[in-house]
Amino acid sequence: MFWLQALGLVAALAVGIWIGRPRPFNQSPQEIEDLLSKSGSRKKATRHVTFLNLLQRKMEKGSDRRRKPSGRRPFEL
């Protein structure tokens, strides 16, 4: 039974490497230049809420931190 698990592991690794391999680049420099020279509005990236974003999100904003007095005081003699 162990050989079946090992074979499945090797097959999964091979499929992962095959999917993640770099693809051939087949655009000519002229085609790229034409696409970049087009004038028009640019699309803004959309932000998606994911589970990791919810875990990493800071509950306190930067503006809130700037508003509250810090524990540091200026140097006094």
Short mmCIF file of N, CA, C and O in Angstrom, two decimals:
data_model
loop_
_atom_site.label_atom_id
_atom_site.label_comp_id
_atom_site.label_asym_id
_atom_site.label_seq_id
_atom_site.Cartn_x
_atom_site.Cartn_y
_atom_site.Cartn_z
N MET A 1 0.81 -1.19 0.00
CA MET A 1 0.00 0.00 0.00
C MET A 1 0.86 1.26 0.00
O MET A 1 0.44 2.28 -0.51
N PHE A 2 2.04 1.16 0.60
CA PHE A 2 2.93 2.31 0.64
C PHE A 2 3.37 2.73 -0.75
O PHE A 2 3.50 3.91 -1.04
N TRP A 3 3.61 1.78 -1.62
CA TRP A 3 4.05 2.10 -2.99
C TRP A 3 2.99 2.87 -3.74
O TRP A 3 3.30 3.69 -4.59
N LEU A 4 1.71 2.61 -3.44
CA LEU A 4 0.62 3.34 -4.08
C LEU A 4 0.61 4.81 -3.63
O LEU A 4 0.41 5.72 -4.44
N GLN A 5 0.85 5.04 -2.35
CA GLN A 5 0.94 6.41 -1.83
C GLN A 5 2.15 7.13 -2.42
O GLN A 5 2.07 8.31 -2.79
N ALA A 6 3.27 6.44 -2.51
CA ALA A 6 4.48 7.04 -3.08
C ALA A 6 4.27 7.37 -4.55
O ALA A 6 4.69 8.44 -5.02
N LEU A 7 3.62 6.48 -5.28
CA LEU A 7 3.33 6.73 -6.69
C LEU A 7 2.39 7.92 -6.85
O LEU A 7 2.59 8.77 -7.74
N GLY A 8 1.39 8.03 -5.99
CA GLY A 8 0.48 9.18 -6.02
C GLY A 8 1.20 10.48 -5.70
O GLY A 8 0.93 11.52 -6.30
N LEU A 9 2.13 10.43 -4.75
CA LEU A 9 2.92 11.61 -4.39
C LEU A 9 3.79 12.07 -5.56
O LEU A 9 3.86 13.26 -5.87
N VAL A 10 4.44 11.13 -6.20
CA VAL A 10 5.29 11.46 -7.35
C VAL A 10 4.45 12.01 -8.51
O VAL A 10 4.83 12.98 -9.16
N ALA A 11 3.27 11.41 -8.73
CA ALA A 11 2.38 11.88 -9.79
C ALA A 11 1.89 13.30 -9.50
O ALA A 11 1.84 14.16 -10.39
N ALA A 12 1.52 13.58 -8.24
CA ALA A 12 1.06 14.92 -7.87
C ALA A 12 2.18 15.94 -8.03
O ALA A 12 1.95 17.07 -8.49
N LEU A 13 3.39 15.56 -7.68
CA LEU A 13 4.53 16.46 -7.84
C LEU A 13 4.79 16.74 -9.32
O LEU A 13 5.03 17.88 -9.71
N ALA A 14 4.70 15.71 -10.15
CA ALA A 14 4.92 15.89 -11.59
C ALA A 14 3.85 16.79 -12.20
O ALA A 14 4.17 17.66 -13.02
N VAL A 15 2.59 16.61 -11.81
CA VAL A 15 1.52 17.48 -12.33
C VAL A 15 1.72 18.92 -11.86
O VAL A 15 1.54 19.86 -12.63
N GLY A 16 2.12 19.11 -10.62
CA GLY A 16 2.38 20.46 -10.10
C GLY A 16 3.51 21.15 -10.84
O GLY A 16 3.43 22.34 -11.15
N ILE A 17 4.56 20.42 -11.13
CA ILE A 17 5.69 21.01 -11.88
C ILE A 17 5.26 21.31 -13.31
O ILE A 17 5.61 22.35 -13.87
N TRP A 18 4.47 20.42 -13.91
CA TRP A 18 4.01 20.65 -15.28
C TRP A 18 3.10 21.86 -15.37
O TRP A 18 3.20 22.65 -16.30
N ILE A 19 2.21 22.04 -14.40
CA ILE A 19 1.31 23.20 -14.42
C ILE A 19 2.08 24.49 -14.14
O ILE A 19 1.78 25.54 -14.71
N GLY A 20 3.09 24.44 -13.28
CA GLY A 20 3.81 25.64 -12.88
C GLY A 20 4.97 26.02 -13.77
O GLY A 20 5.65 27.00 -13.51
N ARG A 21 5.19 25.28 -14.85
CA ARG A 21 6.33 25.59 -15.72
C ARG A 21 6.10 26.90 -16.47
O ARG A 21 4.96 27.31 -16.70
N PRO A 22 7.15 27.60 -16.84
CA PRO A 22 6.99 28.86 -17.58
C PRO A 22 6.47 28.58 -18.99
O PRO A 22 6.86 27.62 -19.64
N ARG A 23 5.59 29.43 -19.45
CA ARG A 23 5.01 29.28 -20.77
C ARG A 23 5.87 30.00 -21.80
O ARG A 23 6.57 30.97 -21.49
N PRO A 24 5.83 29.56 -23.04
CA PRO A 24 6.61 30.23 -24.08
C PRO A 24 6.06 31.63 -24.36
O PRO A 24 4.86 31.86 -24.34
N PHE A 25 6.97 32.56 -24.59
CA PHE A 25 6.60 33.94 -24.86
C PHE A 25 6.54 34.12 -26.36
O PHE A 25 7.52 33.93 -27.06
N ASN A 26 5.36 34.47 -26.89
CA ASN A 26 5.22 34.55 -28.34
C ASN A 26 4.67 35.88 -28.83
O ASN A 26 4.06 35.94 -29.88
N GLN A 27 4.87 36.95 -28.07
CA GLN A 27 4.45 38.28 -28.52
C GLN A 27 5.65 39.02 -29.07
O GLN A 27 6.72 39.01 -28.48
N SER A 28 5.44 39.68 -30.17
CA SER A 28 6.54 40.44 -30.76
C SER A 28 6.69 41.77 -30.03
O SER A 28 5.73 42.28 -29.45
N PRO A 29 7.89 42.36 -30.08
CA PRO A 29 8.08 43.67 -29.44
C PRO A 29 7.18 44.74 -30.03
O PRO A 29 6.73 45.64 -29.32
N GLN A 30 6.88 44.66 -31.31
CA GLN A 30 5.99 45.64 -31.94
C GLN A 30 4.57 45.53 -31.36
O GLN A 30 3.91 46.53 -31.12
N GLU A 31 4.13 44.31 -31.12
CA GLU A 31 2.80 44.09 -30.55
C GLU A 31 2.72 44.67 -29.14
O GLU A 31 1.72 45.31 -28.77
N ILE A 32 3.76 44.48 -28.37
CA ILE A 32 3.81 45.02 -27.00
C ILE A 32 3.80 46.53 -27.04
O ILE A 32 3.09 47.20 -26.28
N GLU A 33 4.58 47.10 -27.93
CA GLU A 33 4.66 48.56 -28.04
C GLU A 33 3.30 49.15 -28.43
O GLU A 33 2.90 50.19 -27.92
N ASP A 34 2.59 48.49 -29.35
CA ASP A 34 1.27 48.96 -29.75
C ASP A 34 0.28 48.93 -28.59
O ASP A 34 -0.52 49.85 -28.41
N LEU A 35 0.34 47.88 -27.80
CA LEU A 35 -0.56 47.78 -26.66
C LEU A 35 -0.25 48.83 -25.60
O LEU A 35 -1.16 49.38 -24.97
N LEU A 36 1.03 49.10 -25.37
CA LEU A 36 1.41 50.08 -24.35
C LEU A 36 1.16 51.51 -24.80
O LEU A 36 0.96 52.40 -23.98
N SER A 37 1.18 51.77 -26.10
CA SER A 37 1.02 53.14 -26.58
C SER A 37 -0.43 53.58 -26.68
O SER A 37 -0.70 54.75 -26.91
N LYS A 38 -1.37 52.67 -26.52
CA LYS A 38 -2.78 53.04 -26.57
C LYS A 38 -3.11 53.98 -25.44
O LYS A 38 -2.73 53.76 -24.29
N SER A 39 -3.83 55.04 -25.76
CA SER A 39 -4.25 55.95 -24.71
C SER A 39 -5.65 55.54 -24.28
O SER A 39 -6.45 55.03 -25.05
N GLY A 40 -5.93 55.77 -23.05
CA GLY A 40 -7.24 55.40 -22.52
C GLY A 40 -7.16 55.26 -21.02
O GLY A 40 -6.12 55.48 -20.40
N SER A 41 -8.27 54.94 -20.45
CA SER A 41 -8.29 54.83 -18.99
C SER A 41 -7.67 53.50 -18.56
O SER A 41 -7.84 52.48 -19.21
N ARG A 42 -6.96 53.56 -17.49
CA ARG A 42 -6.36 52.35 -16.94
C ARG A 42 -7.32 51.75 -15.92
O ARG A 42 -8.06 52.46 -15.25
N LYS A 43 -7.28 50.46 -15.81
CA LYS A 43 -8.13 49.80 -14.84
C LYS A 43 -7.46 49.81 -13.47
O LYS A 43 -6.25 49.62 -13.36
N LYS A 44 -8.24 50.06 -12.46
CA LYS A 44 -7.73 50.03 -11.11
C LYS A 44 -7.90 48.61 -10.55
O LYS A 44 -8.91 47.96 -10.81
N ALA A 45 -6.93 48.16 -9.83
CA ALA A 45 -6.99 46.82 -9.27
C ALA A 45 -8.10 46.75 -8.22
O ALA A 45 -8.26 47.66 -7.41
N THR A 46 -8.86 45.68 -8.26
CA THR A 46 -9.91 45.50 -7.27
C THR A 46 -9.35 44.75 -6.08
O THR A 46 -8.55 43.83 -6.23
N ARG A 47 -9.78 45.15 -4.92
CA ARG A 47 -9.34 44.49 -3.70
C ARG A 47 -10.39 43.48 -3.28
O ARG A 47 -11.58 43.77 -3.26
N HIS A 48 -9.93 42.29 -2.95
CA HIS A 48 -10.83 41.22 -2.55
C HIS A 48 -10.61 40.92 -1.08
O HIS A 48 -9.49 40.96 -0.58
N VAL A 49 -11.69 40.65 -0.38
CA VAL A 49 -11.59 40.28 1.02
C VAL A 49 -11.43 38.77 1.10
O VAL A 49 -12.26 38.02 0.61
N THR A 50 -10.34 38.35 1.69
CA THR A 50 -10.09 36.92 1.87
C THR A 50 -9.96 36.62 3.36
O THR A 50 -9.89 37.52 4.20
N PHE A 51 -9.91 35.35 3.66
CA PHE A 51 -9.79 34.93 5.05
C PHE A 51 -8.48 35.44 5.67
O PHE A 51 -8.46 35.90 6.81
N LEU A 52 -7.40 35.39 4.90
CA LEU A 52 -6.10 35.86 5.43
C LEU A 52 -6.11 37.36 5.65
O LEU A 52 -5.50 37.84 6.60
N ASN A 53 -6.80 38.11 4.78
CA ASN A 53 -6.89 39.55 4.98
C ASN A 53 -7.61 39.86 6.29
O ASN A 53 -7.24 40.81 6.99
N LEU A 54 -8.64 39.10 6.59
CA LEU A 54 -9.36 39.33 7.83
C LEU A 54 -8.49 39.04 9.04
O LEU A 54 -8.59 39.71 10.06
N LEU A 55 -7.63 38.04 8.94
CA LEU A 55 -6.74 37.72 10.05
C LEU A 55 -5.66 38.78 10.23
O LEU A 55 -5.26 39.09 11.35
N GLN A 56 -5.16 39.34 9.13
CA GLN A 56 -4.05 40.27 9.20
C GLN A 56 -4.48 41.72 9.36
O GLN A 56 -3.65 42.59 9.58
N ARG A 57 -5.77 41.98 9.22
CA ARG A 57 -6.24 43.36 9.26
C ARG A 57 -6.02 43.98 10.63
O ARG A 57 -6.31 43.37 11.66
N LYS A 58 -5.53 45.17 10.65
CA LYS A 58 -5.32 45.87 11.90
C LYS A 58 -6.64 46.53 12.30
O LYS A 58 -7.29 47.18 11.49
N MET A 59 -7.02 46.35 13.52
CA MET A 59 -8.27 46.93 13.98
C MET A 59 -8.13 48.43 14.21
O MET A 59 -9.10 49.16 14.17
N GLU A 60 -6.90 48.89 14.43
CA GLU A 60 -6.67 50.31 14.69
C GLU A 60 -6.06 50.93 13.45
O GLU A 60 -5.07 50.44 12.91
N LYS A 61 -6.65 52.01 12.97
CA LYS A 61 -6.15 52.67 11.78
C LYS A 61 -4.97 53.56 12.13
O LYS A 61 -4.77 53.94 13.29
N GLY A 62 -4.23 53.95 11.10
CA GLY A 62 -3.10 54.85 11.31
C GLY A 62 -3.53 56.21 11.82
O GLY A 62 -2.87 56.83 12.64
N SER A 63 -4.67 56.70 11.32
CA SER A 63 -5.15 58.00 11.78
C SER A 63 -5.52 57.95 13.26
O SER A 63 -5.36 58.93 13.99
N ASP A 64 -6.04 56.81 13.72
CA ASP A 64 -6.35 56.68 15.14
C ASP A 64 -5.07 56.68 15.98
O ASP A 64 -5.04 57.26 17.06
N ARG A 65 -4.03 56.05 15.46
CA ARG A 65 -2.76 56.04 16.20
C ARG A 65 -2.16 57.43 16.26
O ARG A 65 -1.52 57.81 17.25
N ARG A 66 -2.32 58.22 15.21
CA ARG A 66 -1.76 59.57 15.22
C ARG A 66 -2.56 60.49 16.13
O ARG A 66 -2.02 61.44 16.68
N ARG A 67 -3.83 60.23 16.29
CA ARG A 67 -4.67 61.09 17.11
C ARG A 67 -4.40 60.92 18.60
O ARG A 67 -4.44 61.88 19.35
N LYS A 68 -4.17 59.69 19.04
CA LYS A 68 -3.99 59.48 20.47
C LYS A 68 -2.58 59.91 20.88
O LYS A 68 -1.62 59.77 20.12
N PRO A 69 -2.43 60.42 22.09
CA PRO A 69 -1.09 60.85 22.52
C PRO A 69 -0.20 59.63 22.75
O PRO A 69 -0.63 58.62 23.29
N SER A 70 1.01 59.76 22.31
CA SER A 70 1.94 58.64 22.47
C SER A 70 2.57 58.69 23.86
O SER A 70 2.52 59.68 24.55
N GLY A 71 3.21 57.61 24.23
CA GLY A 71 3.86 57.53 25.53
C GLY A 71 5.19 58.27 25.55
O GLY A 71 5.78 58.46 26.60
N ARG A 72 5.66 58.70 24.41
CA ARG A 72 6.95 59.38 24.35
C ARG A 72 6.77 60.86 24.64
O ARG A 72 5.84 61.49 24.18
N ARG A 73 7.67 61.41 25.40
CA ARG A 73 7.65 62.83 25.72
C ARG A 73 8.95 63.45 25.22
O ARG A 73 9.97 62.81 25.16
N PRO A 74 8.91 64.74 24.89
CA PRO A 74 10.15 65.38 24.46
C PRO A 74 11.15 65.45 25.64
O PRO A 74 10.79 65.37 26.81
N PHE A 75 12.39 65.62 25.28
CA PHE A 75 13.46 65.68 26.28
C PHE A 75 13.29 66.94 27.14
O PHE A 75 13.12 68.04 26.65
N GLU A 76 13.32 66.74 28.46
CA GLU A 76 13.21 67.88 29.39
C GLU A 76 14.40 67.85 30.35
O GLU A 76 14.82 66.80 30.79
N LEU A 77 14.87 69.01 30.70
CA LEU A 77 15.95 69.11 31.69
C LEU A 77 15.43 69.28 33.07
O LEU A 77 14.46 69.79 33.39
#
